Structures are given as C-alpha cells and as structure tokens.
Amino acid sequence: MRLTARDKLIIEVLQNQEFCFYKDICKNFFPSKSSASQSLKRLMQSGHIILEPAEKLNSHSFDDLSLSLFINNHFIVRLGDRHKLIKRETSSWRRKHQILLFSVKERLESLLKEEAVFEIQIRELRNTLHNGKYEPLPDFFIKGESYKLAVELELNLKTQNRYFQKMIDYRNSRFTHVLYVATHIKSLQRLAGTFRHRKYIAISHYSNVKEVISHRYGRQTLIQWLKEETK
C-alpha cells in the first residue's frame, strides 16, 4: 500500500506520542468523519495503525479530571505491527504528561473557542529567530485574532538556566503570550518566582486553567490576560 502525505503525518504523530484519541485524529487531519473512517480503515487493514478501546490504557495513575476524557473518547489509535521496530517505549512520566496535556488542551479549546495545534504539527513550520535558531516549540499553541498563545505543561521543573534561555527565545518569537501550567502548588510557587520579571509569561494550576497569575497584571482570568499588551 502506498502511503499518502497525510498517512505519513499521522504515523509520525504516533511515533512521537505513542497514541492519540480517535476523535482528535479525525478532527485534526480530515475534513469529515466519513473520509477519516475510510482512510483509517485502510491504514488498519495494512497494519500501519491499530484501533483500541480507550479503557485499555493503564490509567490508575491519572486523576479524575483526566479520566473524564474517556467519556467522550472511546477509542485510541496506536502504531500497528509494521512499525514495531521503530516504536519507542514510552515512560510512565511521558504517558501521564500526554493524558494531562489532552485535558488542558480540551479545556482551553472550549474556553477560547479556538483549536489547538500540537508540537508535532508545527515542527516544520517554525519561524527562525534573529540569532539563527528556530523559535521554541511549546507543547501546543492556540492562535486567536489578537494573540498567539504558547502552552507548556510542567510535571517536573527544569533548571533555571533552561527556563531563562527559553524565556529569551519566546521573547524574540511570534508568540504574544506564554502560559505555563503547573500540576503542583509548590511548582506553581517556584515558577512564579522564576518568571516574575516577564510580563508575557503567566502561570496557572492544572485544576483551574481559567485563572492565571502574571507579574505585571497579577491574578486575573486567562481571557482578560490575553487582551493585555504583553510585548
């Protein structure tokens, strides 16, 4: 079977993310449910992908909010037998990060009424910064009429130097706002200290992404912050 450009992109996404919800694959890669069904069925028959019930995921380590995603996502898509040799083992940390990221993505899409674009979809579309580097890759971004919001989910904190370098890259990029989502209160407090002089960066807690904290504007709703002039 000959793979189309779209087939190759779906396979590349699954190589990097281990699995995707069937509904997200349909929404992000196909113009209609019928065309998605036909194409994915062809990939399944050729052994490129596997369709499984979402309940098969080892979900004991995820919280109730993350598990609520499965109510509306009954199936997941994985790489098939033809890709076993190149399929990477996924750590429990990465698996948890992925599940929580889907939760953040769906809540922000619902709140902002815009579709999110994942890292793998923008890897080849990044702009080049003035110093010759590519602009940073967030976990995903959402573009509205007056903003381009980069979103970073932090399960574990990085070193100060890594944050400082990324802050500089974000400052020189086309992202107007950067939201760091922390999963623990202590992480939230440390990030608040790290970003205290950066008005284009805000932080929020995973359980309440509607509310953010920024150095210049204090505590406000995400929608209010996105209306602020940050650069």
PDB file of C-alpha atoms in Angstrom:
ATOM      1  CA  MET A   1       0.000   0.000   0.000  1.00  0.00           C
ATOM      2  CA  ARG A   2       1.273   3.463  -0.908  1.00  0.00           C
ATOM      3  CA  LEU A   3       1.180   5.995   1.933  1.00  0.00           C
ATOM      4  CA  THR A   4      -0.169   9.477   1.284  1.00  0.00           C
ATOM      5  CA  ALA A   5       1.375  12.604   2.813  1.00  0.00           C
ATOM      6  CA  ARG A   6      -1.432  12.632   5.378  1.00  0.00           C
ATOM      7  CA  ASP A   7      -0.834   8.947   6.216  1.00  0.00           C
ATOM      8  CA  LYS A   8       2.840   9.673   6.868  1.00  0.00           C
ATOM      9  CA  LEU A   9       1.988  12.623   9.103  1.00  0.00           C
ATOM     10  CA  ILE A  10      -0.405  10.506  11.201  1.00  0.00           C
ATOM     11  CA  ILE A  11       2.256   7.806  11.580  1.00  0.00           C
ATOM     12  CA  GLU A  12       4.832  10.429  12.578  1.00  0.00           C
ATOM     13  CA  VAL A  13       2.498  11.784  15.251  1.00  0.00           C
ATOM     14  CA  LEU A  14       2.007   8.287  16.678  1.00  0.00           C
ATOM     15  CA  GLN A  15       5.757   7.670  16.709  1.00  0.00           C
ATOM     16  CA  ASN A  16       6.211  10.725  18.904  1.00  0.00           C
ATOM     17  CA  GLN A  17       3.096  10.500  21.082  1.00  0.00           C
ATOM     18  CA  GLU A  18       2.561   6.715  21.390  1.00  0.00           C
ATOM     19  CA  PHE A  19      -1.205   7.073  20.918  1.00  0.00           C
ATOM     20  CA  CYS A  20      -3.882   9.619  20.026  1.00  0.00           C
ATOM     21  CA  PHE A  21      -7.594   9.709  20.643  1.00  0.00           C
ATOM     22  CA  TYR A  22      -9.518   8.633  17.539  1.00  0.00           C
ATOM     23  CA  LYS A  23     -11.664  11.773  17.737  1.00  0.00           C
ATOM     24  CA  ASP A  24      -8.576  14.038  17.696  1.00  0.00           C
ATOM     25  CA  ILE A  25      -7.112  12.255  14.665  1.00  0.00           C
ATOM     26  CA  CYS A  26     -10.396  12.731  12.800  1.00  0.00           C
ATOM     27  CA  LYS A  27     -10.696  16.402  13.752  1.00  0.00           C
ATOM     28  CA  ASN A  28      -7.103  17.414  13.072  1.00  0.00           C
ATOM     29  CA  PHE A  29      -6.359  15.512   9.871  1.00  0.00           C
ATOM     30  CA  PHE A  30      -9.620  15.014   7.952  1.00  0.00           C
ATOM     31  CA  PRO A  31     -12.353  17.249   6.516  1.00  0.00           C
ATOM     32  CA  SER A  32     -15.158  14.851   7.505  1.00  0.00           C
ATOM     33  CA  LYS A  33     -15.886  11.766   9.610  1.00  0.00           C
ATOM     34  CA  SER A  34     -16.552   9.651   6.525  1.00  0.00           C
ATOM     35  CA  SER A  35     -13.181  10.413   4.913  1.00  0.00           C
ATOM     36  CA  ALA A  36     -11.466   9.773   8.268  1.00  0.00           C
ATOM     37  CA  SER A  37     -13.227   6.439   8.633  1.00  0.00           C
ATOM     38  CA  GLN A  38     -12.222   5.264   5.146  1.00  0.00           C
ATOM     39  CA  SER A  39      -8.576   6.351   5.421  1.00  0.00           C
ATOM     40  CA  LEU A  40      -8.042   4.987   8.931  1.00  0.00           C
ATOM     41  CA  LYS A  41      -9.701   1.709   7.991  1.00  0.00           C
ATOM     42  CA  ARG A  42      -7.233   1.401   5.090  1.00  0.00           C
ATOM     43  CA  LEU A  43      -4.284   2.044   7.436  1.00  0.00           C
ATOM     44  CA  MET A  44      -5.612  -0.542   9.889  1.00  0.00           C
ATOM     45  CA  GLN A  45      -6.036  -3.202   7.198  1.00  0.00           C
ATOM     46  CA  SER A  46      -2.460  -2.642   6.034  1.00  0.00           C
ATOM     47  CA  GLY A  47      -1.123  -2.967   9.583  1.00  0.00           C
ATOM     48  CA  HIS A  48       0.123   0.600   9.927  1.00  0.00           C
ATOM     49  CA  ILE A  49      -2.170   1.505  12.834  1.00  0.00           C
ATOM     50  CA  ILE A  50      -4.293  -0.234  15.485  1.00  0.00           C
ATOM     51  CA  LEU A  51      -7.628   0.954  16.881  1.00  0.00           C
ATOM     52  CA  GLU A  52      -8.228   0.055  20.546  1.00  0.00           C
ATOM     53  CA  PRO A  53     -10.801   0.879  23.248  1.00  0.00           C
ATOM     54  CA  ALA A  54      -9.585   3.748  25.443  1.00  0.00           C
ATOM     55  CA  GLU A  55     -10.344   1.667  28.532  1.00  0.00           C
ATOM     56  CA  LYS A  56      -7.280  -0.476  27.723  1.00  0.00           C
ATOM     57  CA  LEU A  57      -4.989   2.362  28.836  1.00  0.00           C
ATOM     58  CA  ASN A  58      -3.254   1.775  32.130  1.00  0.00           C
ATOM     59  CA  SER A  59      -4.994   4.689  33.804  1.00  0.00           C
ATOM     60  CA  HIS A  60      -4.607   4.000  37.519  1.00  0.00           C
ATOM     61  CA  SER A  61      -2.133   6.884  37.974  1.00  0.00           C
ATOM     62  CA  PHE A  62      -4.335   9.575  36.405  1.00  0.00           C
ATOM     63  CA  ASP A  63      -6.697  11.843  38.298  1.00  0.00           C
ATOM     64  CA  ASP A  64     -10.476  12.035  37.888  1.00  0.00           C
ATOM     65  CA  LEU A  65     -10.320  15.074  35.613  1.00  0.00           C
ATOM     66  CA  SER A  66      -8.004  13.299  33.189  1.00  0.00           C
ATOM     67  CA  LEU A  67     -10.081  10.134  33.233  1.00  0.00           C
ATOM     68  CA  SER A  68     -13.200  12.114  32.363  1.00  0.00           C
ATOM     69  CA  LEU A  69     -11.702  12.471  28.869  1.00  0.00           C
ATOM     70  CA  PHE A  70     -12.537   8.832  28.196  1.00  0.00           C
ATOM     71  CA  ILE A  71     -16.263   9.569  28.435  1.00  0.00           C
ATOM     72  CA  ASN A  72     -16.116  11.331  25.070  1.00  0.00           C
ATOM     73  CA  ASN A  73     -13.090   9.462  23.685  1.00  0.00           C
ATOM     74  CA  HIS A  74     -13.985   5.803  23.365  1.00  0.00           C
ATOM     75  CA  PHE A  75     -11.102   4.767  21.086  1.00  0.00           C
ATOM     76  CA  ILE A  76      -7.390   5.383  20.781  1.00  0.00           C
ATOM     77  CA  VAL A  77      -5.123   4.946  17.750  1.00  0.00           C
ATOM     78  CA  ARG A  78      -1.659   3.323  18.065  1.00  0.00           C
ATOM     79  CA  LEU A  79       1.056   2.263  15.647  1.00  0.00           C
ATOM     80  CA  GLY A  80       0.500  -1.165  14.127  1.00  0.00           C
ATOM     81  CA  ASP A  81       2.739  -4.223  13.680  1.00  0.00           C
ATOM     82  CA  ARG A  82       4.536  -2.729  10.677  1.00  0.00           C
ATOM     83  CA  HIS A  83       6.083  -0.144  12.984  1.00  0.00           C
ATOM     84  CA  LYS A  84       7.025  -2.279  15.992  1.00  0.00           C
ATOM     85  CA  LEU A  85      10.728  -1.927  15.262  1.00  0.00           C
ATOM     86  CA  ILE A  86      10.622   1.849  15.308  1.00  0.00           C
ATOM     87  CA  LYS A  87       8.048   2.256  18.046  1.00  0.00           C
ATOM     88  CA  ARG A  88       9.687   3.723  21.116  1.00  0.00           C
ATOM     89  CA  GLU A  89       8.997   2.657  24.685  1.00  0.00           C
ATOM     90  CA  THR A  90       7.032   5.352  26.469  1.00  0.00           C
ATOM     91  CA  SER A  91       7.807   6.094  30.097  1.00  0.00           C
ATOM     92  CA  SER A  92       5.060   6.398  32.706  1.00  0.00           C
ATOM     93  CA  TRP A  93       6.020  10.084  33.044  1.00  0.00           C
ATOM     94  CA  ARG A  94       5.518  10.744  29.314  1.00  0.00           C
ATOM     95  CA  ARG A  95       2.252   8.802  29.290  1.00  0.00           C
ATOM     96  CA  LYS A  96       0.916  10.848  32.199  1.00  0.00           C
ATOM     97  CA  HIS A  97       2.132  14.079  30.584  1.00  0.00           C
ATOM     98  CA  GLN A  98       0.276  13.165  27.414  1.00  0.00           C
ATOM     99  CA  ILE A  99      -3.011  12.391  29.164  1.00  0.00           C
ATOM    100  CA  LEU A 100      -2.898  15.585  31.232  1.00  0.00           C
ATOM    101  CA  LEU A 101      -1.964  17.573  28.139  1.00  0.00           C
ATOM    102  CA  PHE A 102      -5.085  16.346  26.343  1.00  0.00           C
ATOM    103  CA  SER A 103      -7.118  17.530  29.323  1.00  0.00           C
ATOM    104  CA  VAL A 104      -5.539  21.002  29.290  1.00  0.00           C
ATOM    105  CA  LYS A 105      -5.946  21.201  25.501  1.00  0.00           C
ATOM    106  CA  GLU A 106      -9.646  20.353  25.528  1.00  0.00           C
ATOM    107  CA  ARG A 107     -10.443  22.788  28.340  1.00  0.00           C
ATOM    108  CA  LEU A 108      -8.569  25.657  26.689  1.00  0.00           C
ATOM    109  CA  GLU A 109     -10.167  24.937  23.310  1.00  0.00           C
ATOM    110  CA  SER A 110     -13.585  25.035  24.965  1.00  0.00           C
ATOM    111  CA  LEU A 111     -12.757  28.234  26.839  1.00  0.00           C
ATOM    112  CA  LEU A 112     -11.166  30.147  23.944  1.00  0.00           C
ATOM    113  CA  LYS A 113     -13.307  28.691  21.121  1.00  0.00           C
ATOM    114  CA  GLU A 114     -10.178  28.030  19.043  1.00  0.00           C
ATOM    115  CA  GLU A 115      -8.415  24.808  18.014  1.00  0.00           C
ATOM    116  CA  ALA A 116      -5.022  23.944  19.475  1.00  0.00           C
ATOM    117  CA  VAL A 117      -2.033  22.955  17.331  1.00  0.00           C
ATOM    118  CA  PHE A 118       0.324  20.320  18.775  1.00  0.00           C
ATOM    119  CA  GLU A 119       4.119  20.434  18.740  1.00  0.00           C
ATOM    120  CA  ILE A 120       4.491  17.730  16.077  1.00  0.00           C
ATOM    121  CA  GLN A 121       2.238  19.684  13.697  1.00  0.00           C
ATOM    122  CA  ILE A 122       4.348  22.849  13.873  1.00  0.00           C
ATOM    123  CA  ARG A 123       7.846  21.364  13.967  1.00  0.00           C
ATOM    124  CA  GLU A 124       8.456  22.111  10.277  1.00  0.00           C
ATOM    125  CA  LEU A 125       6.611  25.440  10.327  1.00  0.00           C
ATOM    126  CA  ARG A 126       8.651  27.264  12.961  1.00  0.00           C
ATOM    127  CA  ASN A 127       9.982  30.720  12.275  1.00  0.00           C
ATOM    128  CA  THR A 128      13.712  31.412  12.500  1.00  0.00           C
ATOM    129  CA  LEU A 129      14.817  33.825  15.221  1.00  0.00           C
ATOM    130  CA  HIS A 130      17.228  36.687  14.564  1.00  0.00           C
ATOM    131  CA  ASN A 131      20.137  34.648  16.001  1.00  0.00           C
ATOM    132  CA  GLY A 132      19.631  31.819  13.510  1.00  0.00           C
ATOM    133  CA  LYS A 133      17.828  29.490  15.920  1.00  0.00           C
ATOM    134  CA  TYR A 134      14.273  28.263  15.498  1.00  0.00           C
ATOM    135  CA  GLU A 135      11.632  29.721  17.788  1.00  0.00           C
ATOM    136  CA  PRO A 136      10.765  27.460  20.746  1.00  0.00           C
ATOM    137  CA  LEU A 137       8.350  24.536  20.485  1.00  0.00           C
ATOM    138  CA  PRO A 138       5.569  24.654  23.106  1.00  0.00           C
ATOM    139  CA  ASP A 139       3.502  21.567  23.939  1.00  0.00           C
ATOM    140  CA  PHE A 140       0.820  23.206  21.803  1.00  0.00           C
ATOM    141  CA  PHE A 141      -0.337  26.673  20.811  1.00  0.00           C
ATOM    142  CA  ILE A 142      -3.663  28.395  20.222  1.00  0.00           C
ATOM    143  CA  LYS A 143      -3.997  31.336  17.847  1.00  0.00           C
ATOM    144  CA  GLY A 144      -6.763  33.893  18.217  1.00  0.00           C
ATOM    145  CA  GLU A 145      -7.493  37.170  16.445  1.00  0.00           C
ATOM    146  CA  SER A 146      -5.162  39.229  18.654  1.00  0.00           C
ATOM    147  CA  TYR A 147      -2.869  36.666  20.286  1.00  0.00           C
ATOM    148  CA  LYS A 148      -0.741  33.595  19.718  1.00  0.00           C
ATOM    149  CA  LEU A 149      -0.635  31.634  22.969  1.00  0.00           C
ATOM    150  CA  ALA A 150       2.075  29.046  23.667  1.00  0.00           C
ATOM    151  CA  VAL A 151       1.181  26.457  26.332  1.00  0.00           C
ATOM    152  CA  GLU A 152       3.716  24.468  28.371  1.00  0.00           C
ATOM    153  CA  LEU A 153       2.635  21.734  30.808  1.00  0.00           C
ATOM    154  CA  GLU A 154       5.178  21.253  33.614  1.00  0.00           C
ATOM    155  CA  LEU A 155       5.054  17.971  35.531  1.00  0.00           C
ATOM    156  CA  ASN A 156       8.666  18.374  36.682  1.00  0.00           C
ATOM    157  CA  LEU A 157      10.522  21.652  36.939  1.00  0.00           C
ATOM    158  CA  LYS A 158      13.567  22.342  34.774  1.00  0.00           C
ATOM    159  CA  THR A 159      16.743  24.176  35.763  1.00  0.00           C
ATOM    160  CA  GLN A 160      16.750  27.961  35.992  1.00  0.00           C
ATOM    161  CA  ASN A 161      19.164  28.219  33.046  1.00  0.00           C
ATOM    162  CA  ARG A 162      16.828  26.258  30.761  1.00  0.00           C
ATOM    163  CA  TYR A 163      13.920  28.500  31.677  1.00  0.00           C
ATOM    164  CA  PHE A 164      15.977  31.660  31.164  1.00  0.00           C
ATOM    165  CA  GLN A 165      17.064  30.570  27.683  1.00  0.00           C
ATOM    166  CA  LYS A 166      13.520  29.655  26.703  1.00  0.00           C
ATOM    167  CA  MET A 167      12.240  32.978  28.018  1.00  0.00           C
ATOM    168  CA  ILE A 168      14.648  34.794  25.709  1.00  0.00           C
ATOM    169  CA  ASP A 169      13.583  32.658  22.727  1.00  0.00           C
ATOM    170  CA  TYR A 170       9.906  33.238  23.455  1.00  0.00           C
ATOM    171  CA  ARG A 171      10.535  36.973  23.777  1.00  0.00           C
ATOM    172  CA  ASN A 172      12.003  37.037  20.257  1.00  0.00           C
ATOM    173  CA  SER A 173       9.335  34.796  18.727  1.00  0.00           C
ATOM    174  CA  ARG A 174       5.884  35.497  17.289  1.00  0.00           C
ATOM    175  CA  PHE A 175       4.175  34.119  20.383  1.00  0.00           C
ATOM    176  CA  THR A 176       2.481  37.027  22.161  1.00  0.00           C
ATOM    177  CA  HIS A 177       1.673  35.115  25.371  1.00  0.00           C
ATOM    178  CA  VAL A 178       3.160  32.049  27.090  1.00  0.00           C
ATOM    179  CA  LEU A 179       1.183  30.033  29.643  1.00  0.00           C
ATOM    180  CA  TYR A 180       2.958  27.596  31.964  1.00  0.00           C
ATOM    181  CA  VAL A 181       0.567  25.097  33.560  1.00  0.00           C
ATOM    182  CA  ALA A 182       1.828  23.521  36.797  1.00  0.00           C
ATOM    183  CA  THR A 183       0.441  20.339  38.340  1.00  0.00           C
ATOM    184  CA  HIS A 184       1.562  21.028  41.928  1.00  0.00           C
ATOM    185  CA  ILE A 185       1.239  24.053  44.196  1.00  0.00           C
ATOM    186  CA  LYS A 186       4.974  24.063  45.023  1.00  0.00           C
ATOM    187  CA  SER A 187       5.810  24.057  41.315  1.00  0.00           C
ATOM    188  CA  LEU A 188       3.377  26.928  40.823  1.00  0.00           C
ATOM    189  CA  GLN A 189       5.139  28.972  43.505  1.00  0.00           C
ATOM    190  CA  ARG A 190       8.613  28.295  42.073  1.00  0.00           C
ATOM    191  CA  LEU A 191       7.508  29.204  38.552  1.00  0.00           C
ATOM    192  CA  ALA A 192       6.004  32.436  39.885  1.00  0.00           C
ATOM    193  CA  GLY A 193       9.428  33.368  41.210  1.00  0.00           C
ATOM    194  CA  THR A 194      11.242  32.344  38.037  1.00  0.00           C
ATOM    195  CA  PHE A 195       9.008  34.377  35.721  1.00  0.00           C
ATOM    196  CA  ARG A 196       8.464  37.397  37.968  1.00  0.00           C
ATOM    197  CA  HIS A 197      10.041  39.867  35.531  1.00  0.00           C
ATOM    198  CA  ARG A 198       8.424  38.519  32.348  1.00  0.00           C
ATOM    199  CA  LYS A 199       5.116  40.188  31.583  1.00  0.00           C
ATOM    200  CA  TYR A 200       4.386  37.989  28.557  1.00  0.00           C
ATOM    201  CA  ILE A 201       4.518  34.815  30.676  1.00  0.00           C
ATOM    202  CA  ALA A 202       1.750  33.718  33.059  1.00  0.00           C
ATOM    203  CA  ILE A 203       1.222  30.604  35.132  1.00  0.00           C
ATOM    204  CA  SER A 204      -1.847  28.653  36.177  1.00  0.00           C
ATOM    205  CA  HIS A 205      -2.650  25.495  38.093  1.00  0.00           C
ATOM    206  CA  TYR A 206      -3.676  22.398  36.159  1.00  0.00           C
ATOM    207  CA  SER A 207      -7.000  22.186  38.003  1.00  0.00           C
ATOM    208  CA  ASN A 208      -8.021  25.742  37.044  1.00  0.00           C
ATOM    209  CA  VAL A 209      -6.591  26.968  33.745  1.00  0.00           C
ATOM    210  CA  LYS A 210      -9.241  29.690  33.547  1.00  0.00           C
ATOM    211  CA  GLU A 211      -7.295  31.766  36.079  1.00  0.00           C
ATOM    212  CA  VAL A 212      -3.685  32.900  35.636  1.00  0.00           C
ATOM    213  CA  ILE A 213      -1.049  34.828  37.577  1.00  0.00           C
ATOM    214  CA  SER A 214       1.354  37.203  35.849  1.00  0.00           C
ATOM    215  CA  HIS A 215       3.966  39.550  37.311  1.00  0.00           C
ATOM    216  CA  ARG A 216       2.638  42.713  35.708  1.00  0.00           C
ATOM    217  CA  TYR A 217      -1.117  42.132  35.885  1.00  0.00           C
ATOM    218  CA  GLY A 218      -1.447  39.939  38.971  1.00  0.00           C
ATOM    219  CA  ARG A 219      -4.256  37.396  39.240  1.00  0.00           C
ATOM    220  CA  GLN A 220      -6.872  37.538  36.502  1.00  0.00           C
ATOM    221  CA  THR A 221      -8.795  35.323  34.108  1.00  0.00           C
ATOM    222  CA  LEU A 222      -6.969  33.846  31.130  1.00  0.00           C
ATOM    223  CA  ILE A 223      -9.260  35.720  28.739  1.00  0.00           C
ATOM    224  CA  GLN A 224      -8.512  39.049  30.456  1.00  0.00           C
ATOM    225  CA  TRP A 225      -4.769  38.380  30.313  1.00  0.00           C
ATOM    226  CA  LEU A 226      -4.892  37.533  26.589  1.00  0.00           C
ATOM    227  CA  LYS A 227      -6.358  41.007  25.985  1.00  0.00           C
ATOM    228  CA  GLU A 228      -3.348  42.677  27.628  1.00  0.00           C
ATOM    229  CA  GLU A 229      -0.496  44.095  25.585  1.00  0.00           C
ATOM    230  CA  THR A 230       2.441  41.983  26.784  1.00  0.00           C
ATOM    231  CA  LYS A 231       5.251  42.813  24.340  1.00  0.00           C
TER     232      LYS A 231
END
